[in-house]
mmCIF file of C-alpha atoms in Angstrom:
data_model
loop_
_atom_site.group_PDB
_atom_site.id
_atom_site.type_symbol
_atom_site.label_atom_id
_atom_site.label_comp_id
_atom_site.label_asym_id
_atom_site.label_seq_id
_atom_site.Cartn_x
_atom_site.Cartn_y
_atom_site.Cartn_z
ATOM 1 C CA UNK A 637 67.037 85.659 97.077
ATOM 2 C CA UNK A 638 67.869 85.818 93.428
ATOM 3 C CA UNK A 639 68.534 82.529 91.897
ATOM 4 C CA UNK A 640 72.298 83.380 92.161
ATOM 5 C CA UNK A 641 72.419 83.284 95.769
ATOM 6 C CA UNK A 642 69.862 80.052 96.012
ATOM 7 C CA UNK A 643 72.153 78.278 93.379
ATOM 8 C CA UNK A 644 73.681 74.751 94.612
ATOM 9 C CA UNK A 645 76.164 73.042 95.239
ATOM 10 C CA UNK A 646 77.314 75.209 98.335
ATOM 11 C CA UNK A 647 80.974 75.748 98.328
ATOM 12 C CA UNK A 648 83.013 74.598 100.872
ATOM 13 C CA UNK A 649 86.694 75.538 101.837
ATOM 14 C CA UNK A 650 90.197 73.876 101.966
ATOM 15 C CA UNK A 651 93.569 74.037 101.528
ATOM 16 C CA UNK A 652 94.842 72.573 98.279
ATOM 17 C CA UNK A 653 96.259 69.360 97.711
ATOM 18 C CA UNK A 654 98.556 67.799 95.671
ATOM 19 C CA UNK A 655 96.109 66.617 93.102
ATOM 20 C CA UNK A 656 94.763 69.986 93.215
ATOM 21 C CA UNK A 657 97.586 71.535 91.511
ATOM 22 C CA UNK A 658 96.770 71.445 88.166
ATOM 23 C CA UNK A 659 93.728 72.642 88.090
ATOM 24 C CA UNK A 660 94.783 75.583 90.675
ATOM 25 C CA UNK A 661 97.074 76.433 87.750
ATOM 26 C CA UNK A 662 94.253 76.542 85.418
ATOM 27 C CA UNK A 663 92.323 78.670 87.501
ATOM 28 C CA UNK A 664 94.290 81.220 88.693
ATOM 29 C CA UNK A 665 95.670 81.418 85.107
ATOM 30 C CA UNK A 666 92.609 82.956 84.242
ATOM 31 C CA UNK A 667 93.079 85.773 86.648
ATOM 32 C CA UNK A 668 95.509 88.372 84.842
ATOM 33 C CA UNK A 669 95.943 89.966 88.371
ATOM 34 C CA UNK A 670 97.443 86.708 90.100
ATOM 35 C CA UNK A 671 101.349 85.600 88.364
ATOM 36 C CA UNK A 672 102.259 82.360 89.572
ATOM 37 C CA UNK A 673 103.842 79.451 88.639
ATOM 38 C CA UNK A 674 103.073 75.465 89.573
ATOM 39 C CA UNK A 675 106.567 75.492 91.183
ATOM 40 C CA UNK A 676 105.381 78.486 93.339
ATOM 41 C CA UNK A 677 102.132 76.732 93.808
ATOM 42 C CA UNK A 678 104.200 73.056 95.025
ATOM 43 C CA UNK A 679 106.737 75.239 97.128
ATOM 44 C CA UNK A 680 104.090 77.377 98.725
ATOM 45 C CA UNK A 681 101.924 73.815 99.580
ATOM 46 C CA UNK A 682 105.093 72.537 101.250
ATOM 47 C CA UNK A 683 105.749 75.693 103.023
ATOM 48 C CA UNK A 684 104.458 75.373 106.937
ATOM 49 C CA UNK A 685 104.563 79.298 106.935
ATOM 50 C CA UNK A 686 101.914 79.170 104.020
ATOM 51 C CA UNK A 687 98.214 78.443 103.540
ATOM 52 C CA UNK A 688 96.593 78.445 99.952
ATOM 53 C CA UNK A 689 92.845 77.284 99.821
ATOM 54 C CA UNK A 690 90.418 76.654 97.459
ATOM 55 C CA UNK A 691 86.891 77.058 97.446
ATOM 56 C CA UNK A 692 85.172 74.321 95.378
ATOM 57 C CA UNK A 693 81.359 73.885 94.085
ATOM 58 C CA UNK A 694 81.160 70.055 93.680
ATOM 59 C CA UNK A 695 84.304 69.508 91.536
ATOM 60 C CA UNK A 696 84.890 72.775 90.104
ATOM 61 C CA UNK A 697 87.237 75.192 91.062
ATOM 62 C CA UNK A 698 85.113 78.691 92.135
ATOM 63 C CA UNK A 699 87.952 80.652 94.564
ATOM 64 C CA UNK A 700 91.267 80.382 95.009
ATOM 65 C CA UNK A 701 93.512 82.506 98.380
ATOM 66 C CA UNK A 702 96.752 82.288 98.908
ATOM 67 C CA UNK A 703 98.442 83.814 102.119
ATOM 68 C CA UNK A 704 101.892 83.529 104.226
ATOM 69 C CA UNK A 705 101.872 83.332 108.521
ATOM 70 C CA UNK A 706 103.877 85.374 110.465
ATOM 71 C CA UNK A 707 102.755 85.208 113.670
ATOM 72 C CA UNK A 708 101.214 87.410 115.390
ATOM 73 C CA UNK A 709 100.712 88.820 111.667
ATOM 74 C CA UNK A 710 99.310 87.125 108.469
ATOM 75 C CA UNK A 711 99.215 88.485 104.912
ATOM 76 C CA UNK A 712 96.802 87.620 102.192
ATOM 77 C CA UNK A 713 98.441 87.546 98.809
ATOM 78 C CA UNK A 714 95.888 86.602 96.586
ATOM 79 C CA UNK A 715 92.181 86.008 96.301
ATOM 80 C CA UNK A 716 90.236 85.378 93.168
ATOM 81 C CA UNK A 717 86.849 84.285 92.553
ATOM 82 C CA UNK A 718 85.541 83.230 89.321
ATOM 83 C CA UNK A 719 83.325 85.455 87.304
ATOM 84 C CA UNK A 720 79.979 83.715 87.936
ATOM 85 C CA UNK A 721 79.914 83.448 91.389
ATOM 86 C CA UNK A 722 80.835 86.469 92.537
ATOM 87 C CA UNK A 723 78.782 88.284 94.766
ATOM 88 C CA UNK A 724 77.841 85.010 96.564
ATOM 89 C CA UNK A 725 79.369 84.663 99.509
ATOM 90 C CA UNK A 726 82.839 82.662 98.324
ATOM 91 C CA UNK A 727 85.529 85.490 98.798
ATOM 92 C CA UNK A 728 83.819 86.104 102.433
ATOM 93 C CA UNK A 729 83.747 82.611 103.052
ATOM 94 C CA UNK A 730 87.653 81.958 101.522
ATOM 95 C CA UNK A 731 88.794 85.339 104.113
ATOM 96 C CA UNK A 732 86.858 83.375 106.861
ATOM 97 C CA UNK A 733 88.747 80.236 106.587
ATOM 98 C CA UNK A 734 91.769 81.750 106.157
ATOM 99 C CA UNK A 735 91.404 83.676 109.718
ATOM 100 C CA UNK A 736 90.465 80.649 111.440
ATOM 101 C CA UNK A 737 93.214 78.189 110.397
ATOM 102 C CA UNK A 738 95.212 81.979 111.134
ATOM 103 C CA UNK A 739 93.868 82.109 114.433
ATOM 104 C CA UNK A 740 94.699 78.781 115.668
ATOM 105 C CA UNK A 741 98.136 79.655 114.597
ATOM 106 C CA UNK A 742 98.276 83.145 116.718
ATOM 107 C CA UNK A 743 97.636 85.375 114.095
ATOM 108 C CA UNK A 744 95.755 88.410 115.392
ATOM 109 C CA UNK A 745 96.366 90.780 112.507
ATOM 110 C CA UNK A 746 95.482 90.672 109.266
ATOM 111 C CA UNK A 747 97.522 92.518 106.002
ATOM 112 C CA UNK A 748 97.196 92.942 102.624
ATOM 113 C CA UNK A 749 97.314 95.216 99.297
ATOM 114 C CA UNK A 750 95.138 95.931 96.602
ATOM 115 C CA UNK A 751 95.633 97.803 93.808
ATOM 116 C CA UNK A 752 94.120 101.930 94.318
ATOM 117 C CA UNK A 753 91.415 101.669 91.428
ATOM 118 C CA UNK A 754 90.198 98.768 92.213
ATOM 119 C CA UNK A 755 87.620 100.099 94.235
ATOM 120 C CA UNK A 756 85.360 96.846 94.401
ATOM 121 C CA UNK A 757 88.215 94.926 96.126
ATOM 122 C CA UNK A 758 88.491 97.772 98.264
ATOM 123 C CA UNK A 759 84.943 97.652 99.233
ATOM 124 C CA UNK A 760 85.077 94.182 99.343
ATOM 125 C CA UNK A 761 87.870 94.374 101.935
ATOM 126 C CA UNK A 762 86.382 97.006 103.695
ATOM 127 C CA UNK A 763 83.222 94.882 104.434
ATOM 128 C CA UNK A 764 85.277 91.930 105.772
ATOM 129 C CA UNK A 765 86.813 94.599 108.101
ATOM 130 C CA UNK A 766 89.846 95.574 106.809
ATOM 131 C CA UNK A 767 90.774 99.374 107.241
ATOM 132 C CA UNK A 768 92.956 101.644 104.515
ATOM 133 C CA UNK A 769 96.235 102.106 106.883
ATOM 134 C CA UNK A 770 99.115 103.103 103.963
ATOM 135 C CA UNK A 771 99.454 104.087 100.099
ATOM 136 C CA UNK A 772 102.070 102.499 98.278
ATOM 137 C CA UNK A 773 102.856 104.776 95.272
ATOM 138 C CA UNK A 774 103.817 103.240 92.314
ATOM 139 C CA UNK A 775 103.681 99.936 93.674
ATOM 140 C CA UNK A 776 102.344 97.891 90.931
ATOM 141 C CA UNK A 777 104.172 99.683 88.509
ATOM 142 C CA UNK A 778 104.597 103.614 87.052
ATOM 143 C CA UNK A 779 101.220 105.819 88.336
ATOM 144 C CA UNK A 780 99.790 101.701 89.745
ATOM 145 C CA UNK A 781 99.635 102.352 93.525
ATOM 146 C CA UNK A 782 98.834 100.055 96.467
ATOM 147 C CA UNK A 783 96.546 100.472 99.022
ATOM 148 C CA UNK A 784 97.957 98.587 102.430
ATOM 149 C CA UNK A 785 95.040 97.224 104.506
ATOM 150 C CA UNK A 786 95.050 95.900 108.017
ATOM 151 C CA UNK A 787 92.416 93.794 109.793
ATOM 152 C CA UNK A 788 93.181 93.611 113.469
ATOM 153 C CA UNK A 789 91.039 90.751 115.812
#
């Protein structure tokens, strides 16, 4: 185990709260993938139909997801994890307590997109157990296609 993966605190999981806000803001403002606003962020955490988590090491910030129900479907908007920890087990473990809370809800399928060249999120995805079901051309803008993924349990 490299001193990466043996590093501590452990993260653990939850939805955001109120207090959280801020902070969320901060951190997903560092992500030039993820546009969103605190008003999205305070509508979405009043939303029933919506889950956004965090994943925290002690009191910092280290993942952020953000996803809508639809039962029996679910789609993942965003996921970010910060720079440094990477690679360690936090997007896995932010998917993972997404599909429970999904689960308990009747969710038994799984959506999302990714962008086409980013072929790390696409492994990423893969891994988790999503499979490549549609292209979405130009979806992210001129010659910026989408890649539609499904996870069925």
């Amino acid at each position: 185990m490299t001193a990466k993966e043996n590093s501590f605190p452990f993260p653990s999981f939850r939805p955001i709260r109120a207090e959280d806000a801020d902070a969320v803001i901060e951190f997903v403002g560092a992500v030039p993938e993820i546009h969103v606003s605190r008003e999205n962020i305070v509508a979405s955490m009043n939303d029933p139909d919506h889950l956004l988590l965090i994943a925290t090491a002690g009191a910092k910030i280290v993942g952020y997801l953000s996803a809508r129900f639809m039962p029996p479907e679910s789609e993942i908007f965003d996921i970010a994890v910060r720079a440094d920890d990477r690679r360690t087990g936090v997007g896995k473990g932010l998917i993972d307590a997404f599909m429970r809370e999904a689960a308990s809800r009747g969710v038994d399928a799984f959506f999302l997109e990714v962008a086409d060249d980013n072929t790390t999120a696409r492994e990423f995805y893969g891994r988790c157990g999503f499979a490549e079901i549609a292209k979405r051309k130009d979806y992210y803008g001129a010659g910026k296609s989408a890649v539609v993924m499904k996870k069925r349990v």
